[in-house]
Coordinates of C-alpha atoms and ligand atoms in Angstrom, one line a residue:
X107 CA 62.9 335.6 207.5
X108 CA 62.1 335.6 204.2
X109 CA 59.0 337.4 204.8
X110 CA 62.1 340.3 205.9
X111 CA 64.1 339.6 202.9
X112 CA 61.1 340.0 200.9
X113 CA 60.7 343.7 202.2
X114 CA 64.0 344.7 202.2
X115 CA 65.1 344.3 198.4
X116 CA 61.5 345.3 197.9
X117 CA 61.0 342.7 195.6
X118 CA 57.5 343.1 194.1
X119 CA 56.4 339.8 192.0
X120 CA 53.7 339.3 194.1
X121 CA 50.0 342.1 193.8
X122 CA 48.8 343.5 197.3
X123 CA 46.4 339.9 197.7
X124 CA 49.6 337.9 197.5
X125 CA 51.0 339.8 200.2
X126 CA 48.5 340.0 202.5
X127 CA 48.0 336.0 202.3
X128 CA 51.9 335.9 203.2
X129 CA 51.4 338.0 206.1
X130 CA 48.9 336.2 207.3
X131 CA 50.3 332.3 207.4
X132 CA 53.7 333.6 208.6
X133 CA 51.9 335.9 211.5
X134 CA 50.0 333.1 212.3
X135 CA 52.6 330.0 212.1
X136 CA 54.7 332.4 214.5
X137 CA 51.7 332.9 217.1
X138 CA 51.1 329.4 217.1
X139 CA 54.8 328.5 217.9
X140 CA 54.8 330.5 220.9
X141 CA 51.6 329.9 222.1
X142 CA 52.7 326.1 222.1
X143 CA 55.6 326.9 223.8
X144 CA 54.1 329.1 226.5
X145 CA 51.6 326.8 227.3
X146 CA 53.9 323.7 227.5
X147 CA 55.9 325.4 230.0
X148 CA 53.2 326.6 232.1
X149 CA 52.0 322.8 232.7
X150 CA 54.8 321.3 232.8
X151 CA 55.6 323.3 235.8
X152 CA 51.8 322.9 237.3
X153 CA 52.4 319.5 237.1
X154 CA 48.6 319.3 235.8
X155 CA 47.6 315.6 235.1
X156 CA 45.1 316.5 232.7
X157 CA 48.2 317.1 230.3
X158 CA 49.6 313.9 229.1
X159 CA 53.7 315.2 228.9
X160 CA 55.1 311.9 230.5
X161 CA 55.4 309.6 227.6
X162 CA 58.2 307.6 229.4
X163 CA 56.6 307.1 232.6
X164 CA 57.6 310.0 233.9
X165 CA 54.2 310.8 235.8
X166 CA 53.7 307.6 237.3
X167 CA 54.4 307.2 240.7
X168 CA 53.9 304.5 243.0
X169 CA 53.8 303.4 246.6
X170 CA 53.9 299.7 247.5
X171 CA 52.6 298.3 250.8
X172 CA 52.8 294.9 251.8
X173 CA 52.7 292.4 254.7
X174 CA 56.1 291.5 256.2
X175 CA 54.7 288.3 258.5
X176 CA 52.0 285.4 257.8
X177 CA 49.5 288.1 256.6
X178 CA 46.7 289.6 258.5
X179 CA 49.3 292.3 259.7
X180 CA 46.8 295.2 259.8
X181 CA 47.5 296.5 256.1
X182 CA 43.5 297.1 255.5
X183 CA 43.5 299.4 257.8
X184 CA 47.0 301.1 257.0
X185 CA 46.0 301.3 253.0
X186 CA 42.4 303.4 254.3
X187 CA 44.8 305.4 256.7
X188 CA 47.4 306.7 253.9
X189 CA 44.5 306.3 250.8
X190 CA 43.4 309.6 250.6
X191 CA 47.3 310.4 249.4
X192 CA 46.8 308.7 246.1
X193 CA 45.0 308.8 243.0
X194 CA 44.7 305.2 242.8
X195 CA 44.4 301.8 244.8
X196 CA 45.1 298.7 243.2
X197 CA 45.1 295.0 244.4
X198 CA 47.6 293.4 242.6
X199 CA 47.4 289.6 243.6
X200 CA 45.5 286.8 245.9
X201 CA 42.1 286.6 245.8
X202 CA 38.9 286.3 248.3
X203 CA 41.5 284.5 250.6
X204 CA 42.4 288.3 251.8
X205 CA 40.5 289.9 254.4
X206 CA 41.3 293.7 254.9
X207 CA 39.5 294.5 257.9
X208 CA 38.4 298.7 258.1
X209 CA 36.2 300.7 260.4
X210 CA 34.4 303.2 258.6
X211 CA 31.6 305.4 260.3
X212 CA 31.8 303.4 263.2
X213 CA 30.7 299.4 261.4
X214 CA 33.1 296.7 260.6
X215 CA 33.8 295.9 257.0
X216 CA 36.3 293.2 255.9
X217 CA 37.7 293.6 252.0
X218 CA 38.2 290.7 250.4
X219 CA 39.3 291.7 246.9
X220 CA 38.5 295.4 246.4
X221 CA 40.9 297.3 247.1
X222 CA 41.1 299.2 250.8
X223 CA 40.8 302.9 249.3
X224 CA 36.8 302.6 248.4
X225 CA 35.6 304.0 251.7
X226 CA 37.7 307.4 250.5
X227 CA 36.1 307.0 246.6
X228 CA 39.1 306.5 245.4
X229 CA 39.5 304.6 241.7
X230 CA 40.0 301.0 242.8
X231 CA 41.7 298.9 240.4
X232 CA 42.0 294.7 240.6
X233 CA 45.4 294.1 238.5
X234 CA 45.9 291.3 236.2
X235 CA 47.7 289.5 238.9
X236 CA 44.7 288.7 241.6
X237 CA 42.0 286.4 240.5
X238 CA 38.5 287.0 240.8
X239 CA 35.7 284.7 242.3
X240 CA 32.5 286.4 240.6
X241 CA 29.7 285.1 243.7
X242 CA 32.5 286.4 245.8
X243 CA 32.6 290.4 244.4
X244 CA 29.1 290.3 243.6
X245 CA 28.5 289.9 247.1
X246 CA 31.2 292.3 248.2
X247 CA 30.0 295.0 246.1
X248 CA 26.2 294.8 247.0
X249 CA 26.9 294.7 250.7
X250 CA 29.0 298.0 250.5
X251 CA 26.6 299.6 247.9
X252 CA 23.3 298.7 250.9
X253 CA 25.6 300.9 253.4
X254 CA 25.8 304.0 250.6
X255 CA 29.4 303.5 249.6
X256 CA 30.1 304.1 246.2
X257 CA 31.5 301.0 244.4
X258 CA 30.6 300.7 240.7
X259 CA 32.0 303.9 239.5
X260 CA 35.7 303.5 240.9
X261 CA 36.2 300.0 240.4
X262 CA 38.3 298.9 237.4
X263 CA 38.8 295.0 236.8
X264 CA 41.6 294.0 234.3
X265 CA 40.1 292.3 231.5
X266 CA 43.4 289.3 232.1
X267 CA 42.3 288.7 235.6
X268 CA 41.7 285.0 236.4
X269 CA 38.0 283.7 237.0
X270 CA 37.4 281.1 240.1
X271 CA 35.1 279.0 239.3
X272 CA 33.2 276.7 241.5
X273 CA 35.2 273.8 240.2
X274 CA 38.2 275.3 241.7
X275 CA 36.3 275.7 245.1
X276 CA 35.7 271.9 244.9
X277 CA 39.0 271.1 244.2
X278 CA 40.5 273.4 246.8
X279 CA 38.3 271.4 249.5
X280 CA 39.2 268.0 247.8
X281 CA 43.3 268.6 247.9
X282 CA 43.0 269.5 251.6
X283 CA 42.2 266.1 252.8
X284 CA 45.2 265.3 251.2
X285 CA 47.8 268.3 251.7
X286 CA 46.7 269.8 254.7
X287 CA 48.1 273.2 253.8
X288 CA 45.1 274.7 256.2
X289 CA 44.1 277.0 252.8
X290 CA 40.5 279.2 253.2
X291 CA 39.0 277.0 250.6
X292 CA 38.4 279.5 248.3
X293 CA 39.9 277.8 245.1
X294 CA 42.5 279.8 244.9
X295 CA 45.7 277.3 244.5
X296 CA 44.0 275.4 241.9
X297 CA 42.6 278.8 240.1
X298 CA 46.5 279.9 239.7
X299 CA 47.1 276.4 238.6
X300 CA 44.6 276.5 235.8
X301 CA 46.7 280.1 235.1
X302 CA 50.0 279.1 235.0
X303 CA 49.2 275.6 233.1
X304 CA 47.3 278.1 230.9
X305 CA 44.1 276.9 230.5
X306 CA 42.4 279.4 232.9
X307 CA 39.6 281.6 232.6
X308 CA 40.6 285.6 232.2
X309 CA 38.1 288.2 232.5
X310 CA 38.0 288.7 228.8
X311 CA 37.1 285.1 227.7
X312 CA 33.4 285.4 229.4
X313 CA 30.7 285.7 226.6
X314 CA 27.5 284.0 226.6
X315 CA 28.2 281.2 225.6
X316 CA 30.8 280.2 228.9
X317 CA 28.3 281.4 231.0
X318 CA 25.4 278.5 229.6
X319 CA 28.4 276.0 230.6
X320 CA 27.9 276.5 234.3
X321 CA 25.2 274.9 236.0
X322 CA 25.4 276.7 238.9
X323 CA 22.9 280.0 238.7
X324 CA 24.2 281.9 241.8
X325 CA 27.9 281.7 239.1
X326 CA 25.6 282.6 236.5
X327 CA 24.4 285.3 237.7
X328 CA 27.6 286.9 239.1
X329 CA 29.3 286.2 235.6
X330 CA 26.4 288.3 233.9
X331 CA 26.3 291.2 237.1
X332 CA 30.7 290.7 236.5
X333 CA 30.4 292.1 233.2
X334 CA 28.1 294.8 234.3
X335 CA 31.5 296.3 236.1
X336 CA 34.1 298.6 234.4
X337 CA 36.9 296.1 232.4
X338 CA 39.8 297.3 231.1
X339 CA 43.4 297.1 230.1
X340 CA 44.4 298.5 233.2
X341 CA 48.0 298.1 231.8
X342 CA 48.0 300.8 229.3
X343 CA 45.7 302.8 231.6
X344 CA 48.1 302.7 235.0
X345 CA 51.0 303.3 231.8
X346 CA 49.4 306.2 229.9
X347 CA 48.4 308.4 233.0
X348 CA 50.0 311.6 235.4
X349 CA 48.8 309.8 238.4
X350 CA 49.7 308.4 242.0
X351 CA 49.0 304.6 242.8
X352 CA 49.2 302.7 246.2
X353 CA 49.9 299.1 245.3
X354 CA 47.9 296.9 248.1
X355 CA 49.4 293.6 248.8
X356 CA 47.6 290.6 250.5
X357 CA 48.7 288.3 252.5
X358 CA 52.0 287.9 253.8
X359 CA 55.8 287.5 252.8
X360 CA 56.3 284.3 254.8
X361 CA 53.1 283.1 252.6
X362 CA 55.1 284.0 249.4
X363 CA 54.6 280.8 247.0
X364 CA 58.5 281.5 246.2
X365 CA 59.8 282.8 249.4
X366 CA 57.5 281.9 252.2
X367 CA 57.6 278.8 253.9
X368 CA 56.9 276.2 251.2
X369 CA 54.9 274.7 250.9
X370 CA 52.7 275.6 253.7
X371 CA 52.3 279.0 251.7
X372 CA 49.3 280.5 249.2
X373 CA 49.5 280.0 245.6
X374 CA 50.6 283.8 244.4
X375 CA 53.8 285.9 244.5
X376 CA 52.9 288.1 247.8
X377 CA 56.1 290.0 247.8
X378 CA 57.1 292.9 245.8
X379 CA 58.1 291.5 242.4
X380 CA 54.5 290.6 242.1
X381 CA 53.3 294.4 241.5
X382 CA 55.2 294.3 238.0
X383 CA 54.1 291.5 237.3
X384 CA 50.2 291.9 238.7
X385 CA 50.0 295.8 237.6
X386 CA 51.8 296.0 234.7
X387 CA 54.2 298.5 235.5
X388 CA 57.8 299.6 235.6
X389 CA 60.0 298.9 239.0
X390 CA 61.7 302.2 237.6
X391 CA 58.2 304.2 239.4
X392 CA 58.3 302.5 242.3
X393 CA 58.6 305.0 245.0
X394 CA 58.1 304.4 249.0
X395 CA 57.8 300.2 250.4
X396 CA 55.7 300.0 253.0
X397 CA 56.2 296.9 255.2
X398 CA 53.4 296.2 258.1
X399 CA 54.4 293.8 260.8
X400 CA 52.3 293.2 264.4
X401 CA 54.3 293.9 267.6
X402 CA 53.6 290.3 267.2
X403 CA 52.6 287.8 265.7
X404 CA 50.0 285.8 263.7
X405 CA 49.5 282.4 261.3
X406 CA 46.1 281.0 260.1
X407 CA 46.9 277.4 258.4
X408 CA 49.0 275.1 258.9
X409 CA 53.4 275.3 258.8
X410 CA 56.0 276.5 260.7
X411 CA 56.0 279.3 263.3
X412 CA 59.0 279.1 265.9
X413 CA 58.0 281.8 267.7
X414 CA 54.2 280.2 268.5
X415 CA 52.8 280.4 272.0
X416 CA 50.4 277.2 272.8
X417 CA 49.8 278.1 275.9
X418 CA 48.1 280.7 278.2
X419 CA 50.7 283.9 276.8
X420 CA 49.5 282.7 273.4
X421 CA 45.6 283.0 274.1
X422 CA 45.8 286.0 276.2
X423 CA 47.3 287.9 272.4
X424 CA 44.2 285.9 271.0
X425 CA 41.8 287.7 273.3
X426 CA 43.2 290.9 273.5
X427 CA 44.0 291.3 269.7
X428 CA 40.8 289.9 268.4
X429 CA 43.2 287.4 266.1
X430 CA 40.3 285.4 264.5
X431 CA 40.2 285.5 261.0
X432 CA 38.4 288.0 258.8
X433 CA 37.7 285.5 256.2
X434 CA 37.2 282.3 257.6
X435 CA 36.8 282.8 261.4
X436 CA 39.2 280.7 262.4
X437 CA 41.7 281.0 265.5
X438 CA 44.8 282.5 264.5
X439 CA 47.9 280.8 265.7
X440 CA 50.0 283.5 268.2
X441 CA 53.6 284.1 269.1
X442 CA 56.2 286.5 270.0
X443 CA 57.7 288.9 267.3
X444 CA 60.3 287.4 265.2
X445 CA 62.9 289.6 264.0
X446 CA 65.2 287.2 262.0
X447 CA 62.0 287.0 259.7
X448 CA 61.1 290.9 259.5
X449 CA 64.8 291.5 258.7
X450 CA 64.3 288.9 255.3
X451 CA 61.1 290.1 254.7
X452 CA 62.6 293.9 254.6
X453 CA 65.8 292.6 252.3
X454 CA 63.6 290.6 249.8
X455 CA 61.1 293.5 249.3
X456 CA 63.2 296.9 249.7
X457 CA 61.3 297.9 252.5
X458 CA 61.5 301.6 252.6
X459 CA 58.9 302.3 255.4
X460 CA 58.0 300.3 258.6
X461 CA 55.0 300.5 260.1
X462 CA 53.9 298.5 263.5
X463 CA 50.4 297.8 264.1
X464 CA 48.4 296.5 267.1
X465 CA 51.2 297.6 270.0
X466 CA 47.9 298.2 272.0
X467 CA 47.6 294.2 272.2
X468 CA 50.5 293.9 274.3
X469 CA 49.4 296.7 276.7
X470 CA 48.8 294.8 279.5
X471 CA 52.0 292.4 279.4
X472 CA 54.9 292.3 282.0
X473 CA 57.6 291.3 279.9
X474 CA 57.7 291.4 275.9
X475 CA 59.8 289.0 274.0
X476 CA 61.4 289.2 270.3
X477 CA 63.1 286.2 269.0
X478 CA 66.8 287.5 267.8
X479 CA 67.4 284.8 266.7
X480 CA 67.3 280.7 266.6
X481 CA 68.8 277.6 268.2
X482 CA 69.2 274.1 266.4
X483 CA 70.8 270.7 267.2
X484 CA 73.2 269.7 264.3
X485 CA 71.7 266.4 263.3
X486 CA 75.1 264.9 262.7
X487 CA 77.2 266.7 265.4
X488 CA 74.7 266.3 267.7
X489 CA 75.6 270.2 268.7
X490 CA 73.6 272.9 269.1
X491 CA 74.3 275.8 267.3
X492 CA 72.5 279.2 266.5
X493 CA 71.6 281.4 263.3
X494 CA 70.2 284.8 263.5
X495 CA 69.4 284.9 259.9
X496 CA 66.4 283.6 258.3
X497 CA 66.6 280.3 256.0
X498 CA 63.6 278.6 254.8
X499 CA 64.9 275.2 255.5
X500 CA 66.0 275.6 258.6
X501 CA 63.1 277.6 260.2
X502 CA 61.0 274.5 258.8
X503 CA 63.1 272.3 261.1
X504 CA 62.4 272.5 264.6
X505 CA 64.4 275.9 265.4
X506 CA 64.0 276.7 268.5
X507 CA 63.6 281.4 269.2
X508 CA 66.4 282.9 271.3
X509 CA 64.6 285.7 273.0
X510 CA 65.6 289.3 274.3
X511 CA 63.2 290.2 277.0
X512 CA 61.4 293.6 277.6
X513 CA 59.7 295.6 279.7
X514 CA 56.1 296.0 279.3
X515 CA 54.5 299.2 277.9
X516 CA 51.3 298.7 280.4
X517 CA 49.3 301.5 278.9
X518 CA 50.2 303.4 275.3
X519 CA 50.5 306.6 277.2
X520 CA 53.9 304.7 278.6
X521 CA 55.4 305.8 275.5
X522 CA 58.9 305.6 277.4
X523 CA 59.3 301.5 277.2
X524 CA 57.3 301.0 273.7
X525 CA 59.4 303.7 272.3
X526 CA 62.5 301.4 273.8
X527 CA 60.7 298.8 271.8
X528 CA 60.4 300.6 268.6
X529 CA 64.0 302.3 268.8
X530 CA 65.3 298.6 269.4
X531 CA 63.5 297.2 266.0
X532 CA 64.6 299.9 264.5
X533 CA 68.3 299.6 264.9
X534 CA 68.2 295.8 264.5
X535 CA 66.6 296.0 261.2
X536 CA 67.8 299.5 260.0
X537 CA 64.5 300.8 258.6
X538 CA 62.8 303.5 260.2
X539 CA 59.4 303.0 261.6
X540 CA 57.5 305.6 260.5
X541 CA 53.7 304.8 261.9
X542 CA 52.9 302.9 264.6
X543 CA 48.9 302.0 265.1
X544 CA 47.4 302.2 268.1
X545 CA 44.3 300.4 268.0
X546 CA 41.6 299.1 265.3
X547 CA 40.0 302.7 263.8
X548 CA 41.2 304.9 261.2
X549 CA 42.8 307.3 264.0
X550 CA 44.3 305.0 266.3
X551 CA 47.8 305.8 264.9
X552 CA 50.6 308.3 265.4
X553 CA 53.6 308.9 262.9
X554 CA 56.7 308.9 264.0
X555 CA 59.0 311.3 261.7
Ligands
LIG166 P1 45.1 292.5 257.0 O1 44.6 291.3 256.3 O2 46.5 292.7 257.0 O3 44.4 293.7 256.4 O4 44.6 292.4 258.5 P2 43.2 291.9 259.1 O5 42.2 292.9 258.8 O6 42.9 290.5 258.6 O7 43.6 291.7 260.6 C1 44.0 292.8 261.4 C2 43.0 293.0 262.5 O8 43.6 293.9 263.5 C3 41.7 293.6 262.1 O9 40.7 293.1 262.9 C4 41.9 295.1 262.4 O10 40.7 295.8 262.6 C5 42.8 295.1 263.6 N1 43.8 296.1 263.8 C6 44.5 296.8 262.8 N2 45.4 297.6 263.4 C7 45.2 297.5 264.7 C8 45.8 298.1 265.9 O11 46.7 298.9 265.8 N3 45.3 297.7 267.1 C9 44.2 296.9 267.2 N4 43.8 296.6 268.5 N5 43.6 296.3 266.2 C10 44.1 296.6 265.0
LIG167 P1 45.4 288.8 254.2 O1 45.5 289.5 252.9 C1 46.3 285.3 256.5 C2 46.8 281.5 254.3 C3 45.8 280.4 254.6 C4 46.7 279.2 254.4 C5 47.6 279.6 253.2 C6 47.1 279.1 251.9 O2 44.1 289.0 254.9 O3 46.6 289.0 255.0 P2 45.1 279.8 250.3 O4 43.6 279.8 250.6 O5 45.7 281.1 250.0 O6 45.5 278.8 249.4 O7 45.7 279.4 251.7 O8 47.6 281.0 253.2 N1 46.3 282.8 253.9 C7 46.2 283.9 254.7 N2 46.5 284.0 256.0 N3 45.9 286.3 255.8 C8 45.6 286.2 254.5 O9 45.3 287.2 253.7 C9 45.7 284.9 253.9 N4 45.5 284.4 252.7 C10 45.8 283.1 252.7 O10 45.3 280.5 255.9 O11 47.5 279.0 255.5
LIG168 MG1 43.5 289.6 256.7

């Protein structure tokens, strides 16, 4: 403009060298402005996530999945299934008590605290909220780099993750004489007790020095091959970055330490508060809730489960469905599917998505029940009376299920009475179920809308 002016009333104070320098920086600042402009709008509209433009969050998008029963509902394999959608997969609490079972090329690998998207390379993060045992990951890592997969570079550790040390193991195995929870003895209770009465161990207080205090070599060891790995402040990194994250839950809702069945539950937050406050991040990104449930169902441990079958029913699911556990071996307790329960588990977590694994279990089964709902005898009344919501106290009481009987499905190409099935779980809980696996590899699944 006042370059213009300048011209116009010819005003000559300035030689020919005085001009020419004008020219230049106001040629110059002009280009540059619309250069900046152009090239802001041309990315913004690629969406490229090389350019950071999301300084509010605005980039970040996430996808939760969790387990909706008393864990072990198939959510290893479901996480490996939908992985290749995301940018990132990221554990956000439990420990080596989780075991994520995947079949990749054809060989049986259970995940017990990296997250489910390494057999795609994805970057694989372990949030602030899961604690680590060293011995535990060391192991993990070695045994998946033997078959070729790629660990090292995609895994990211949060420097404030919790360290479980051998003492906790010990204690673990001590309390259960006493408590009789029926935990994996993997220390993890009293490693999230050491957290919360805040004199754990993070990530970022190993130095040399903590490592001499440990007798134990094999801990050592892992503690020197643990700082080998990639740490970071995963916070600000999942914050600062254009990218797409599948939040991987362990366990199971009914094992929540607040809203599971206390106290015959696990020691961390399993339900979906616990990716704020294990990641880091803003509930204003969260995007899709996955919930996986069994057609049926499973417990490992000790507590409550109304709908368990001790007898012949109940072993036939154990043989068909393989229900021993991926961590410790053990049996897993069986039983019909328990809707009151799935309908909680949905309200508490804002399920978005269902997905039902393992209806190939029941494949060769008659009739199918699901508990609608539960019978009591009032203790004062002497009356019996039912509830067809879920509440804590009273499931831990001797309810008793009140079934609703189905046909069989015989064979998966039946699709006719599973579908019945599905359409009927659908309507009771009002969330649709949008995959439905079909048997233990990667492809054994169909999607539904
Ligand atoms: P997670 O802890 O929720 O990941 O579940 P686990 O891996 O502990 O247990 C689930 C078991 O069921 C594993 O052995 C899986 O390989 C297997 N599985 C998962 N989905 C299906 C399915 O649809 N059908 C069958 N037959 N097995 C399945
Ligand atoms: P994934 O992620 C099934 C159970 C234990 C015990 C209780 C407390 O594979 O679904 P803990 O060792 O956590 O103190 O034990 O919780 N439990 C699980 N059951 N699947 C799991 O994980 C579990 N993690 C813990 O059996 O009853
Ligand atoms: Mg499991």
């Amino acid at each position: 403009m006042i370059f213009l002016l300048y011209i116009f009333f010819d005003i000559k104070f300035f030689d020919y060298f005085h001009d020419f320098v004008f020219l230049y920086i106001f040629v110059n600042l002009n280009i540059k402005f619309i250069l900046n402009f152009l090239l802001k709008f041309l990315y913004q509209n690629k969406g490229d996530s090389k350019i950071h433009f999301n300084k509010n969050n605005k980039g970040i998008m996430i996808d939760v999945l969790l387990g909706l029963q008393f864990g072990d509902e198939g959510k290893g394999k479901i996480i490996d299934y939908l992985s290749n959608n995301y940018d990132v997969i990221a554990r956000f609490n439990g420990g080596n008590n989780a075991g994520h079972t995947i079949f990749y090329n054809n060989k049986k690998y259970a995940l017990h605290i990296i997250p489910s998207g390494i057999f795609y390379g994805k970057m694989c993060i372990i949030g602030n909220g899961a604690i680590i045992d060293p011995v535990s990951l060391k192991k993990e890592i070695q045994l998946l780099e033997n078959d070729g997969i790629d660990v090292k570079s995609n895994l990211y550790i949060s420097k404030f993750a919790h360290i479980i040390t051998p003492y906790h193991i010990a204690e673990d195995i001590e309390k259960e004489k006493i408590l009789k929870i029926g935990t994996t003895k993997k220390g993890i209770g009293p490693c999230y007790t050491d957290k919360v009465s805040r004199k754990g161990i993070r990530v970022c207080d190993i130095n040399s020095d903590f490592i001499k205090n440990y007798a134990d070599i094999d801990f050592q060891e892992s503690l020197k091959f643990l700082l080998t790995l990639k740490i970071a402040n995963i916070i600000s990194y999942l914050n600062d970055k254009n990218i797409e994250i599948l939040a991987e839950g362990a366990q199971g809702t009914l094992l929540d330490i607040e809203f599971g069945t206390y106290p015959y539950v696990t020691s961390s937050s399993t339900t979906i508060g616990s990716v704020m406050t294990g990641l880091g991040v803003s509930n204003k990104n969260i995007n899709k809730v996955y919930g996986v449930f069994k057609a049926y169902m499973t417990r490992v441990g000790n507590g409550p489960f109304v709908t368990e079958l001790k007898g012949k029913i109940g072993d036939k699911i154990r043989q068909a469905g393989n229900e021993f556990g991926s961590t410790t071996g053990r049996p897993r307790r069986c039983g019909w599917l328990d809707l009151p329960t799935l309908r909680y588990a949905c309200m508490i977590n804002g399920v978005t998505n269902l997905v039902m694994t393992k209806s190939d279990v029941l494949n060769d089964f008659d009739e199918i029940k699901v508990c609608i709902g539960y019978s009591f005898i009032d203790s004062v009344d002497n009356e019996e009376y039912s509830i067809y919501d879920y509440d804590n106290t009273l499931y831990n009481n001797n309810a008793k299920p009140i079934y609703k009987k189905f046909k069989g499905w015989n064979t998966i190409n039946n699709k006719e009475s599973l579908e019945e099935f599905i359409q009927y779980i659908e309507n009771e809980i009002g969330i649709p179920i949008t995959l439905v696996s079909i048997g233990k590899n990667r492809d054994d699944i169909y999607e539904r809308y």
